[in-house]
Amino acid sequence: RAPGEPILKVTDLRRSFGGVDALGGVSMELRRGEIVGLIGPNGSGKTTLLNVVSGHYPPTAGRITLHGTDLGGLGAAAVAKRGVSRTFQTPKTFPGMSIEEHLALPAVHGKRDEAMRDACRRGALTLLELGGLDPHDPAAGTRESRVMSHGQLRFLEAAMALGTCPEVLLLDEPAAGLSAAEIEGFERVVSDVAAAGVAVVIVEHHLDMISRLVDRVVVLDLGKVLWEGEPGDLHSVDSVRAAYMGVA
Ligand code: ADP
C-alpha cells in the first residue's frame, strides 16, 4: 500500500501553556491513505498536537494546512467540517442522545470520492458492531449513550468520527481499555479506511499495535520531533528507546 500525495501539513507548530512549551516547533506531513503512529513519553505533546491540529486549541505559532488551506485558529467545528475528525482519550459522546442521533451528525464536505465514502460508512457500521451496537437492530437506535460501557462509548465515538467521512482521522489512544479481539477489529477498520484514502494519525502506547498498523512513526519528546521512520526501525534507535521506554 503506497500512501498518496501530502494533504495535511504542519509547519513549525508551537503551543505554550504559561511557561510550558507543549509543542516547541513541530513540522510533519500526512499523506493521503497514510497511517502515522504518534508516540512519545507522557507530556511530550502528543495530545496537544491533536488538539491544535483539530482546532480545539489555537496554535501559539506555526501553520497547519489542509490541501494548502490554512486551518490554524479556525476552531474545532470548522476544522471538522473541512474533513479533520478526531476521537479523545476519554470518549466524548452526547449523554442522552441515541445511537441514531449520534450518527445523524452532519457529514462534512470536501475531496472525498465514492470509494472513500463507502469505506467510511462500512467502517462506522463495523465499529458499532464491534461495540455490540447493531445499528440494524430496531431497538439499538433508541439505546441511550449514557447506559453504554467504556468500550461501547469508544466504538460509538470512533464510528461518529468515521461517519462524517473525514479525510484525516485523528485517534487518541483508541486501544485503551479494549480487549485484544476488539483491538484487532479496530485495526482492521483503520486499515480499510486508509486503503480507501483516509489519512490516519494514531496516538498510542500499545507499541504492538503501532508496529502492526502504521506506515510511519513520529516520536515526540519535549514538544519536538525526536525521530521519524518506519515502525520496524523503532527499536534500533537508542535515543528513541531512552526517551520512550523510560516511561512506557
Ligand atoms: P502527551 O499527550 O504526550 O502526554 P500533552 O500534550 O498532554 O502530552 O502535554 C504536553 C505538555 O503540555 C505537558 O507538560 C502538559 O502538562 C502541558 N499541557 C497540555 N495541555 C495543557 C493545558 N490545557 N493546560 C496547561 N498545560 C497543558
PDB file of C-alpha atoms and ligand atoms in Angstrom:
ATOM      1  CA  ARG A   1       0.000   0.000   0.000  1.00  0.00           C
ATOM      2  CA  ALA A   2       1.595   3.241  -1.154  1.00  0.00           C
ATOM      3  CA  PRO A   3       0.363   6.432   0.528  1.00  0.00           C
ATOM      4  CA  GLY A   4      -0.599   9.228  -1.868  1.00  0.00           C
ATOM      5  CA  GLU A   5       0.097  12.921  -2.069  1.00  0.00           C
ATOM      6  CA  PRO A   6       0.614  15.060   1.066  1.00  0.00           C
ATOM      7  CA  ILE A   7      -2.689  16.530   2.261  1.00  0.00           C
ATOM      8  CA  LEU A   8      -2.087  17.848   5.765  1.00  0.00           C
ATOM      9  CA  LYS A   9       0.985  19.879   6.514  1.00  0.00           C
ATOM     10  CA  VAL A  10       2.129  21.163   9.894  1.00  0.00           C
ATOM     11  CA  THR A  11       4.979  23.673   9.868  1.00  0.00           C
ATOM     12  CA  ASP A  12       6.968  24.779  12.919  1.00  0.00           C
ATOM     13  CA  LEU A  13       3.913  24.410  15.110  1.00  0.00           C
ATOM     14  CA  ARG A  14       4.174  25.853  18.591  1.00  0.00           C
ATOM     15  CA  ARG A  15       1.833  25.870  21.520  1.00  0.00           C
ATOM     16  CA  SER A  16       2.663  27.026  25.005  1.00  0.00           C
ATOM     17  CA  PHE A  17       0.675  26.907  28.206  1.00  0.00           C
ATOM     18  CA  GLY A  18       2.019  29.575  30.558  1.00  0.00           C
ATOM     19  CA  GLY A  19       5.737  28.887  30.577  1.00  0.00           C
ATOM     20  CA  VAL A  20       5.475  25.351  29.205  1.00  0.00           C
ATOM     21  CA  ASP A  21       6.219  24.740  25.530  1.00  0.00           C
ATOM     22  CA  ALA A  22       3.928  21.768  24.937  1.00  0.00           C
ATOM     23  CA  LEU A  23       4.860  21.999  21.238  1.00  0.00           C
ATOM     24  CA  GLY A  24       8.210  23.612  20.565  1.00  0.00           C
ATOM     25  CA  GLY A  25       8.192  23.718  16.760  1.00  0.00           C
ATOM     26  CA  VAL A  26       6.763  20.567  15.180  1.00  0.00           C
ATOM     27  CA  SER A  27       6.782  20.011  11.427  1.00  0.00           C
ATOM     28  CA  MET A  28       5.229  16.997   9.744  1.00  0.00           C
ATOM     29  CA  GLU A  29       3.284  15.940   6.688  1.00  0.00           C
ATOM     30  CA  LEU A  30       0.489  13.463   6.318  1.00  0.00           C
ATOM     31  CA  ARG A  31      -0.228  11.753   3.010  1.00  0.00           C
ATOM     32  CA  ARG A  32      -3.498  10.514   1.622  1.00  0.00           C
ATOM     33  CA  GLY A  33      -4.129   6.965   2.864  1.00  0.00           C
ATOM     34  CA  GLU A  34      -1.191   7.020   5.250  1.00  0.00           C
ATOM     35  CA  ILE A  35      -1.314   5.718   8.829  1.00  0.00           C
ATOM     36  CA  VAL A  36       1.074   7.543  11.149  1.00  0.00           C
ATOM     37  CA  GLY A  37       1.725   6.452  14.728  1.00  0.00           C
ATOM     38  CA  LEU A  38       2.465   9.303  17.130  1.00  0.00           C
ATOM     39  CA  ILE A  39       4.326   8.115  20.196  1.00  0.00           C
ATOM     40  CA  GLY A  40       6.461   9.552  22.974  1.00  0.00           C
ATOM     41  CA  PRO A  41       6.641   9.770  26.752  1.00  0.00           C
ATOM     42  CA  ASN A  42       3.855  11.305  28.821  1.00  0.00           C
ATOM     43  CA  GLY A  43       3.890  15.069  28.478  1.00  0.00           C
ATOM     44  CA  SER A  44       5.766  15.024  25.161  1.00  0.00           C
ATOM     45  CA  GLY A  45       2.978  16.916  23.383  1.00  0.00           C
ATOM     46  CA  LYS A  46       1.046  14.183  21.545  1.00  0.00           C
ATOM     47  CA  THR A  47      -2.428  15.180  22.708  1.00  0.00           C
ATOM     48  CA  THR A  48      -1.572  18.862  22.324  1.00  0.00           C
ATOM     49  CA  LEU A  49      -0.605  18.218  18.693  1.00  0.00           C
ATOM     50  CA  LEU A  50      -4.003  16.564  18.082  1.00  0.00           C
ATOM     51  CA  ASN A  51      -5.740  19.388  19.971  1.00  0.00           C
ATOM     52  CA  VAL A  52      -4.063  22.084  17.890  1.00  0.00           C
ATOM     53  CA  VAL A  53      -4.497  20.300  14.540  1.00  0.00           C
ATOM     54  CA  SER A  54      -8.179  19.602  15.279  1.00  0.00           C
ATOM     55  CA  GLY A  55      -8.771  23.242  16.232  1.00  0.00           C
ATOM     56  CA  HIS A  56      -9.538  22.568  19.890  1.00  0.00           C
ATOM     57  CA  TYR A  57      -6.632  24.876  20.835  1.00  0.00           C
ATOM     58  CA  PRO A  58      -5.268  27.663  18.653  1.00  0.00           C
ATOM     59  CA  PRO A  59      -1.544  27.398  17.898  1.00  0.00           C
ATOM     60  CA  THR A  60       0.799  29.890  19.541  1.00  0.00           C
ATOM     61  CA  ALA A  61       2.755  29.998  16.255  1.00  0.00           C
ATOM     62  CA  GLY A  62       3.264  27.974  13.094  1.00  0.00           C
ATOM     63  CA  ARG A  63       0.989  26.750  10.303  1.00  0.00           C
ATOM     64  CA  ILE A  64      -1.448  23.916   9.689  1.00  0.00           C
ATOM     65  CA  THR A  65      -2.711  23.495   6.144  1.00  0.00           C
ATOM     66  CA  LEU A  66      -5.106  21.023   4.524  1.00  0.00           C
ATOM     67  CA  HIS A  67      -4.677  20.989   0.731  1.00  0.00           C
ATOM     68  CA  GLY A  68      -2.805  24.253   1.146  1.00  0.00           C
ATOM     69  CA  THR A  69      -5.647  25.985   3.000  1.00  0.00           C
ATOM     70  CA  ASP A  70      -4.858  27.365   6.446  1.00  0.00           C
ATOM     71  CA  LEU A  71      -6.630  25.641   9.354  1.00  0.00           C
ATOM     72  CA  GLY A  72      -4.811  27.441  12.164  1.00  0.00           C
ATOM     73  CA  GLY A  73      -7.176  29.237  14.557  1.00  0.00           C
ATOM     74  CA  LEU A  74     -10.350  28.093  12.767  1.00  0.00           C
ATOM     75  CA  GLY A  75     -11.956  26.340  15.738  1.00  0.00           C
ATOM     76  CA  ALA A  76     -12.891  22.683  16.135  1.00  0.00           C
ATOM     77  CA  ALA A  77     -16.268  22.737  14.359  1.00  0.00           C
ATOM     78  CA  ALA A  78     -14.881  24.490  11.281  1.00  0.00           C
ATOM     79  CA  VAL A  79     -11.862  22.159  11.128  1.00  0.00           C
ATOM     80  CA  ALA A  80     -14.149  19.113  11.415  1.00  0.00           C
ATOM     81  CA  LYS A  81     -16.275  20.480   8.595  1.00  0.00           C
ATOM     82  CA  ARG A  82     -13.201  20.656   6.385  1.00  0.00           C
ATOM     83  CA  GLY A  83     -12.603  16.960   6.957  1.00  0.00           C
ATOM     84  CA  VAL A  84     -10.434  16.518  10.052  1.00  0.00           C
ATOM     85  CA  SER A  85     -12.173  14.290  12.633  1.00  0.00           C
ATOM     86  CA  ARG A  86     -10.904  13.038  15.933  1.00  0.00           C
ATOM     87  CA  THR A  87     -11.518  10.915  18.984  1.00  0.00           C
ATOM     88  CA  PHE A  88     -10.432  11.658  22.543  1.00  0.00           C
ATOM     89  CA  GLN A  89      -8.603   9.724  25.273  1.00  0.00           C
ATOM     90  CA  THR A  90     -11.843   9.826  27.208  1.00  0.00           C
ATOM     91  CA  PRO A  91     -14.587   9.146  24.671  1.00  0.00           C
ATOM     92  CA  LYS A  92     -16.745  12.191  24.013  1.00  0.00           C
ATOM     93  CA  THR A  93     -20.306  11.454  23.063  1.00  0.00           C
ATOM     94  CA  PHE A  94     -23.510  13.236  23.966  1.00  0.00           C
ATOM     95  CA  PRO A  95     -25.168  11.741  27.039  1.00  0.00           C
ATOM     96  CA  GLY A  96     -28.851  11.100  26.490  1.00  0.00           C
ATOM     97  CA  MET A  97     -28.599  11.014  22.693  1.00  0.00           C
ATOM     98  CA  SER A  98     -29.436   7.731  20.956  1.00  0.00           C
ATOM     99  CA  ILE A  99     -27.039   5.951  18.596  1.00  0.00           C
ATOM    100  CA  GLU A 100     -29.197   7.019  15.693  1.00  0.00           C
ATOM    101  CA  GLU A 101     -28.954  10.661  16.733  1.00  0.00           C
ATOM    102  CA  HIS A 102     -25.180  10.408  17.143  1.00  0.00           C
ATOM    103  CA  LEU A 103     -24.768   9.035  13.639  1.00  0.00           C
ATOM    104  CA  ALA A 104     -27.044  11.690  12.176  1.00  0.00           C
ATOM    105  CA  LEU A 105     -24.424  14.353  12.947  1.00  0.00           C
ATOM    106  CA  PRO A 106     -23.672  16.307   9.786  1.00  0.00           C
ATOM    107  CA  ALA A 107     -21.348  14.849   7.183  1.00  0.00           C
ATOM    108  CA  VAL A 108     -18.515  17.039   6.000  1.00  0.00           C
ATOM    109  CA  HIS A 109     -17.828  18.273   2.508  1.00  0.00           C
ATOM    110  CA  GLY A 110     -14.606  18.255   0.536  1.00  0.00           C
ATOM    111  CA  LYS A 111     -12.450  15.977  -1.545  1.00  0.00           C
ATOM    112  CA  ARG A 112     -13.948  12.550  -0.932  1.00  0.00           C
ATOM    113  CA  ASP A 113     -14.698  10.065  -3.665  1.00  0.00           C
ATOM    114  CA  GLU A 114     -17.396   7.401  -3.570  1.00  0.00           C
ATOM    115  CA  ALA A 115     -14.970   4.598  -2.597  1.00  0.00           C
ATOM    116  CA  MET A 116     -13.817   6.623   0.385  1.00  0.00           C
ATOM    117  CA  ARG A 117     -17.378   7.378   1.466  1.00  0.00           C
ATOM    118  CA  ASP A 118     -18.306   3.693   1.192  1.00  0.00           C
ATOM    119  CA  ALA A 119     -15.276   2.632   3.206  1.00  0.00           C
ATOM    120  CA  CYS A 120     -16.088   5.188   5.914  1.00  0.00           C
ATOM    121  CA  ARG A 121     -19.722   4.103   6.123  1.00  0.00           C
ATOM    122  CA  ARG A 122     -18.725   0.426   6.230  1.00  0.00           C
ATOM    123  CA  GLY A 123     -16.079   1.184   8.848  1.00  0.00           C
ATOM    124  CA  ALA A 124     -18.527   3.117  11.026  1.00  0.00           C
ATOM    125  CA  LEU A 125     -21.011   0.212  10.900  1.00  0.00           C
ATOM    126  CA  THR A 126     -18.287  -2.322  11.719  1.00  0.00           C
ATOM    127  CA  LEU A 127     -17.210  -0.227  14.699  1.00  0.00           C
ATOM    128  CA  LEU A 128     -20.768  -0.161  16.013  1.00  0.00           C
ATOM    129  CA  GLU A 129     -20.999  -3.911  15.631  1.00  0.00           C
ATOM    130  CA  LEU A 130     -17.668  -4.376  17.422  1.00  0.00           C
ATOM    131  CA  GLY A 131     -19.155  -2.383  20.296  1.00  0.00           C
ATOM    132  CA  GLY A 132     -22.231  -4.607  20.291  1.00  0.00           C
ATOM    133  CA  LEU A 133     -24.248  -1.666  18.969  1.00  0.00           C
ATOM    134  CA  ASP A 134     -26.031  -3.131  15.992  1.00  0.00           C
ATOM    135  CA  PRO A 135     -27.480  -0.178  14.093  1.00  0.00           C
ATOM    136  CA  HIS A 136     -29.821  -2.524  12.205  1.00  0.00           C
ATOM    137  CA  ASP A 137     -31.428  -3.691  15.432  1.00  0.00           C
ATOM    138  CA  PRO A 138     -34.576  -1.546  15.678  1.00  0.00           C
ATOM    139  CA  ALA A 139     -34.011  -1.102  19.414  1.00  0.00           C
ATOM    140  CA  ALA A 140     -30.378  -0.033  19.027  1.00  0.00           C
ATOM    141  CA  GLY A 141     -31.285   3.350  17.624  1.00  0.00           C
ATOM    142  CA  THR A 142     -33.044   4.258  20.813  1.00  0.00           C
ATOM    143  CA  ARG A 143     -30.326   2.983  23.144  1.00  0.00           C
ATOM    144  CA  GLU A 144     -29.056   5.954  25.083  1.00  0.00           C
ATOM    145  CA  SER A 145     -25.341   6.667  25.250  1.00  0.00           C
ATOM    146  CA  ARG A 146     -25.327   7.146  28.999  1.00  0.00           C
ATOM    147  CA  VAL A 147     -26.030   3.459  29.627  1.00  0.00           C
ATOM    148  CA  MET A 148     -23.095   2.277  27.479  1.00  0.00           C
ATOM    149  CA  SER A 149     -19.851   0.755  28.729  1.00  0.00           C
ATOM    150  CA  HIS A 150     -16.476   2.458  28.206  1.00  0.00           C
ATOM    151  CA  GLY A 151     -15.715   0.142  25.272  1.00  0.00           C
ATOM    152  CA  GLN A 152     -19.073   0.830  23.652  1.00  0.00           C
ATOM    153  CA  LEU A 153     -18.586   4.590  24.022  1.00  0.00           C
ATOM    154  CA  ARG A 154     -15.144   4.279  22.459  1.00  0.00           C
ATOM    155  CA  PHE A 155     -16.585   2.431  19.450  1.00  0.00           C
ATOM    156  CA  LEU A 156     -19.506   4.832  19.159  1.00  0.00           C
ATOM    157  CA  GLU A 157     -17.174   7.821  19.261  1.00  0.00           C
ATOM    158  CA  ALA A 158     -14.909   6.312  16.596  1.00  0.00           C
ATOM    159  CA  ALA A 159     -17.969   5.436  14.495  1.00  0.00           C
ATOM    160  CA  MET A 160     -19.103   9.065  14.751  1.00  0.00           C
ATOM    161  CA  ALA A 161     -15.663  10.299  13.718  1.00  0.00           C
ATOM    162  CA  LEU A 162     -15.718   7.980  10.685  1.00  0.00           C
ATOM    163  CA  GLY A 163     -19.370   8.639   9.974  1.00  0.00           C
ATOM    164  CA  THR A 164     -18.531  12.187   8.881  1.00  0.00           C
ATOM    165  CA  CYS A 165     -16.278  10.650   6.214  1.00  0.00           C
ATOM    166  CA  PRO A 166     -13.136  12.525   7.195  1.00  0.00           C
ATOM    167  CA  GLU A 167     -10.064  12.945   5.034  1.00  0.00           C
ATOM    168  CA  VAL A 168      -7.946  12.990   8.169  1.00  0.00           C
ATOM    169  CA  LEU A 169      -8.801  10.863  11.198  1.00  0.00           C
ATOM    170  CA  LEU A 170      -7.013  11.622  14.483  1.00  0.00           C
ATOM    171  CA  LEU A 171      -7.260   8.856  17.097  1.00  0.00           C
ATOM    172  CA  ASP A 172      -6.157   9.497  20.690  1.00  0.00           C
ATOM    173  CA  GLU A 173      -5.278   6.179  22.359  1.00  0.00           C
ATOM    174  CA  PRO A 174      -8.049   4.208  20.668  1.00  0.00           C
ATOM    175  CA  ALA A 175      -6.944   0.859  22.119  1.00  0.00           C
ATOM    176  CA  ALA A 176      -7.075   1.894  25.778  1.00  0.00           C
ATOM    177  CA  GLY A 177      -9.418  -0.373  27.686  1.00  0.00           C
ATOM    178  CA  LEU A 178     -10.237  -2.621  24.708  1.00  0.00           C
ATOM    179  CA  SER A 179      -9.742  -6.398  24.556  1.00  0.00           C
ATOM    180  CA  ALA A 180      -7.272  -7.997  22.140  1.00  0.00           C
ATOM    181  CA  ALA A 181     -10.144  -9.085  19.874  1.00  0.00           C
ATOM    182  CA  GLU A 182     -11.636  -5.580  19.911  1.00  0.00           C
ATOM    183  CA  ILE A 183      -8.243  -4.056  19.110  1.00  0.00           C
ATOM    184  CA  GLU A 184      -7.877  -6.432  16.178  1.00  0.00           C
ATOM    185  CA  GLY A 185     -11.288  -5.414  14.849  1.00  0.00           C
ATOM    186  CA  PHE A 186     -10.436  -1.769  15.301  1.00  0.00           C
ATOM    187  CA  GLU A 187      -7.160  -2.207  13.402  1.00  0.00           C
ATOM    188  CA  ARG A 188      -8.997  -3.843  10.508  1.00  0.00           C
ATOM    189  CA  VAL A 189     -11.333  -0.858  10.197  1.00  0.00           C
ATOM    190  CA  VAL A 190      -8.434   1.607  10.301  1.00  0.00           C
ATOM    191  CA  SER A 191      -6.560  -0.360   7.601  1.00  0.00           C
ATOM    192  CA  ASP A 192      -9.664  -0.488   5.395  1.00  0.00           C
ATOM    193  CA  VAL A 193     -10.410   3.230   5.527  1.00  0.00           C
ATOM    194  CA  ALA A 194      -6.743   4.081   4.998  1.00  0.00           C
ATOM    195  CA  ALA A 195      -6.690   1.796   1.950  1.00  0.00           C
ATOM    196  CA  ALA A 196      -9.600   3.865   0.615  1.00  0.00           C
ATOM    197  CA  GLY A 197      -7.599   7.086   1.106  1.00  0.00           C
ATOM    198  CA  VAL A 198      -8.317   8.327   4.635  1.00  0.00           C
ATOM    199  CA  ALA A 199      -5.150   9.580   6.350  1.00  0.00           C
ATOM    200  CA  VAL A 200      -4.905   8.472   9.975  1.00  0.00           C
ATOM    201  CA  VAL A 201      -2.844   9.658  12.944  1.00  0.00           C
ATOM    202  CA  ILE A 202      -2.869   7.358  15.978  1.00  0.00           C
ATOM    203  CA  VAL A 203      -1.561   8.337  19.388  1.00  0.00           C
ATOM    204  CA  GLU A 204      -0.957   5.024  21.077  1.00  0.00           C
ATOM    205  CA  HIS A 205       1.073   3.495  23.900  1.00  0.00           C
ATOM    206  CA  HIS A 206       0.484  -0.001  22.531  1.00  0.00           C
ATOM    207  CA  LEU A 207       3.709  -0.457  20.562  1.00  0.00           C
ATOM    208  CA  ASP A 208       2.459  -3.795  19.200  1.00  0.00           C
ATOM    209  CA  MET A 209      -0.493  -2.073  17.605  1.00  0.00           C
ATOM    210  CA  ILE A 210       1.778   0.638  16.219  1.00  0.00           C
ATOM    211  CA  SER A 211       4.153  -1.852  14.622  1.00  0.00           C
ATOM    212  CA  ARG A 212       1.330  -3.854  13.052  1.00  0.00           C
ATOM    213  CA  LEU A 213      -0.681  -0.962  11.758  1.00  0.00           C
ATOM    214  CA  VAL A 214       1.282   2.123  10.822  1.00  0.00           C
ATOM    215  CA  ASP A 215       3.329   3.121   7.770  1.00  0.00           C
ATOM    216  CA  ARG A 216       5.415   5.619   9.676  1.00  0.00           C
ATOM    217  CA  VAL A 217       6.143   6.509  13.281  1.00  0.00           C
ATOM    218  CA  VAL A 218       6.739  10.004  14.599  1.00  0.00           C
ATOM    219  CA  VAL A 219       8.296  10.141  18.072  1.00  0.00           C
ATOM    220  CA  LEU A 220       7.762  13.298  20.096  1.00  0.00           C
ATOM    221  CA  ASP A 221       9.864  14.267  23.070  1.00  0.00           C
ATOM    222  CA  LEU A 222       9.572  17.547  24.978  1.00  0.00           C
ATOM    223  CA  GLY A 223       7.362  19.016  22.278  1.00  0.00           C
ATOM    224  CA  LYS A 224       9.699  18.250  19.393  1.00  0.00           C
ATOM    225  CA  VAL A 225      10.036  15.523  16.800  1.00  0.00           C
ATOM    226  CA  LEU A 226      12.772  13.256  18.161  1.00  0.00           C
ATOM    227  CA  TRP A 227      12.687  10.662  15.404  1.00  0.00           C
ATOM    228  CA  GLU A 228      10.638   9.709  12.381  1.00  0.00           C
ATOM    229  CA  GLY A 229      10.773   6.476  10.420  1.00  0.00           C
ATOM    230  CA  GLU A 230       9.362   3.050   9.739  1.00  0.00           C
ATOM    231  CA  PRO A 231       7.983   1.114  12.695  1.00  0.00           C
ATOM    232  CA  GLY A 232      10.424  -1.757  12.077  1.00  0.00           C
ATOM    233  CA  ASP A 233      13.354   0.568  12.803  1.00  0.00           C
ATOM    234  CA  LEU A 234      11.926   1.948  16.035  1.00  0.00           C
ATOM    235  CA  HIS A 235      13.670  -0.430  18.384  1.00  0.00           C
ATOM    236  CA  SER A 236      17.086   0.080  16.862  1.00  0.00           C
ATOM    237  CA  VAL A 237      17.249   3.785  17.638  1.00  0.00           C
ATOM    238  CA  ASP A 238      18.884   4.378  21.027  1.00  0.00           C
ATOM    239  CA  SER A 239      17.596   7.894  21.603  1.00  0.00           C
ATOM    240  CA  VAL A 240      14.062   6.679  20.924  1.00  0.00           C
ATOM    241  CA  ARG A 241      14.447   3.798  23.335  1.00  0.00           C
ATOM    242  CA  ALA A 242      15.793   6.086  26.011  1.00  0.00           C
ATOM    243  CA  ALA A 243      13.047   8.684  25.623  1.00  0.00           C
ATOM    244  CA  TYR A 244      10.177   6.320  25.088  1.00  0.00           C
ATOM    245  CA  MET A 245      10.921   3.204  27.080  1.00  0.00           C
ATOM    246  CA  GLY A 246      11.759   5.316  30.132  1.00  0.00           C
ATOM    247  CA  VAL A 247       8.036   5.800  30.633  1.00  0.00           C
ATOM    248  CA  ALA A 248       6.035   3.317  28.599  1.00  0.00           C
TER     249      ALA A 248
HETATM  250  P1  ADP B   1       1.139  13.813  25.911  1.00  0.00           P
HETATM  251  O1  ADP B   1      -0.158  13.706  25.172  1.00  0.00           O
HETATM  252  O2  ADP B   1       2.320  13.458  25.077  1.00  0.00           O
HETATM  253  O3  ADP B   1       1.133  13.079  27.212  1.00  0.00           O
HETATM  254  P2  ADP B   1       0.345  16.550  26.353  1.00  0.00           P
HETATM  255  O4  ADP B   1       0.169  17.130  25.015  1.00  0.00           O
HETATM  256  O5  ADP B   1      -0.872  16.129  27.093  1.00  0.00           O
HETATM  257  O6  ADP B   1       1.382  15.358  26.275  1.00  0.00           O
HETATM  258  O7  ADP B   1       1.125  17.581  27.278  1.00  0.00           O
HETATM  259  C1  ADP B   1       2.300  18.273  26.880  1.00  0.00           C
HETATM  260  C2  ADP B   1       2.634  19.330  27.915  1.00  0.00           C
HETATM  261  O8  ADP B   1       1.678  20.375  27.834  1.00  0.00           O
HETATM  262  C3  ADP B   1       2.604  18.833  29.351  1.00  0.00           C
HETATM  263  O9  ADP B   1       3.628  19.489  30.072  1.00  0.00           O
HETATM  264  C4  ADP B   1       1.234  19.251  29.826  1.00  0.00           C
HETATM  265  O10 ADP B   1       1.218  19.453  31.213  1.00  0.00           O
HETATM  266  C5  ADP B   1       1.018  20.555  29.079  1.00  0.00           C
HETATM  267  N1  ADP B   1      -0.404  20.808  28.800  1.00  0.00           N
HETATM  268  C6  ADP B   1      -1.179  20.128  27.915  1.00  0.00           C
HETATM  269  N2  ADP B   1      -2.432  20.631  27.899  1.00  0.00           N
HETATM  270  C7  ADP B   1      -2.453  21.646  28.797  1.00  0.00           C
HETATM  271  C8  ADP B   1      -3.456  22.576  29.238  1.00  0.00           C
HETATM  272  N3  ADP B   1      -4.699  22.553  28.739  1.00  0.00           N
HETATM  273  N4  ADP B   1      -3.099  23.487  30.164  1.00  0.00           N
HETATM  274  C9  ADP B   1      -1.838  23.523  30.662  1.00  0.00           C
HETATM  275  N5  ADP B   1      -0.849  22.697  30.301  1.00  0.00           N
HETATM  276  C10 ADP B   1      -1.142  21.757  29.374  1.00  0.00           C
END
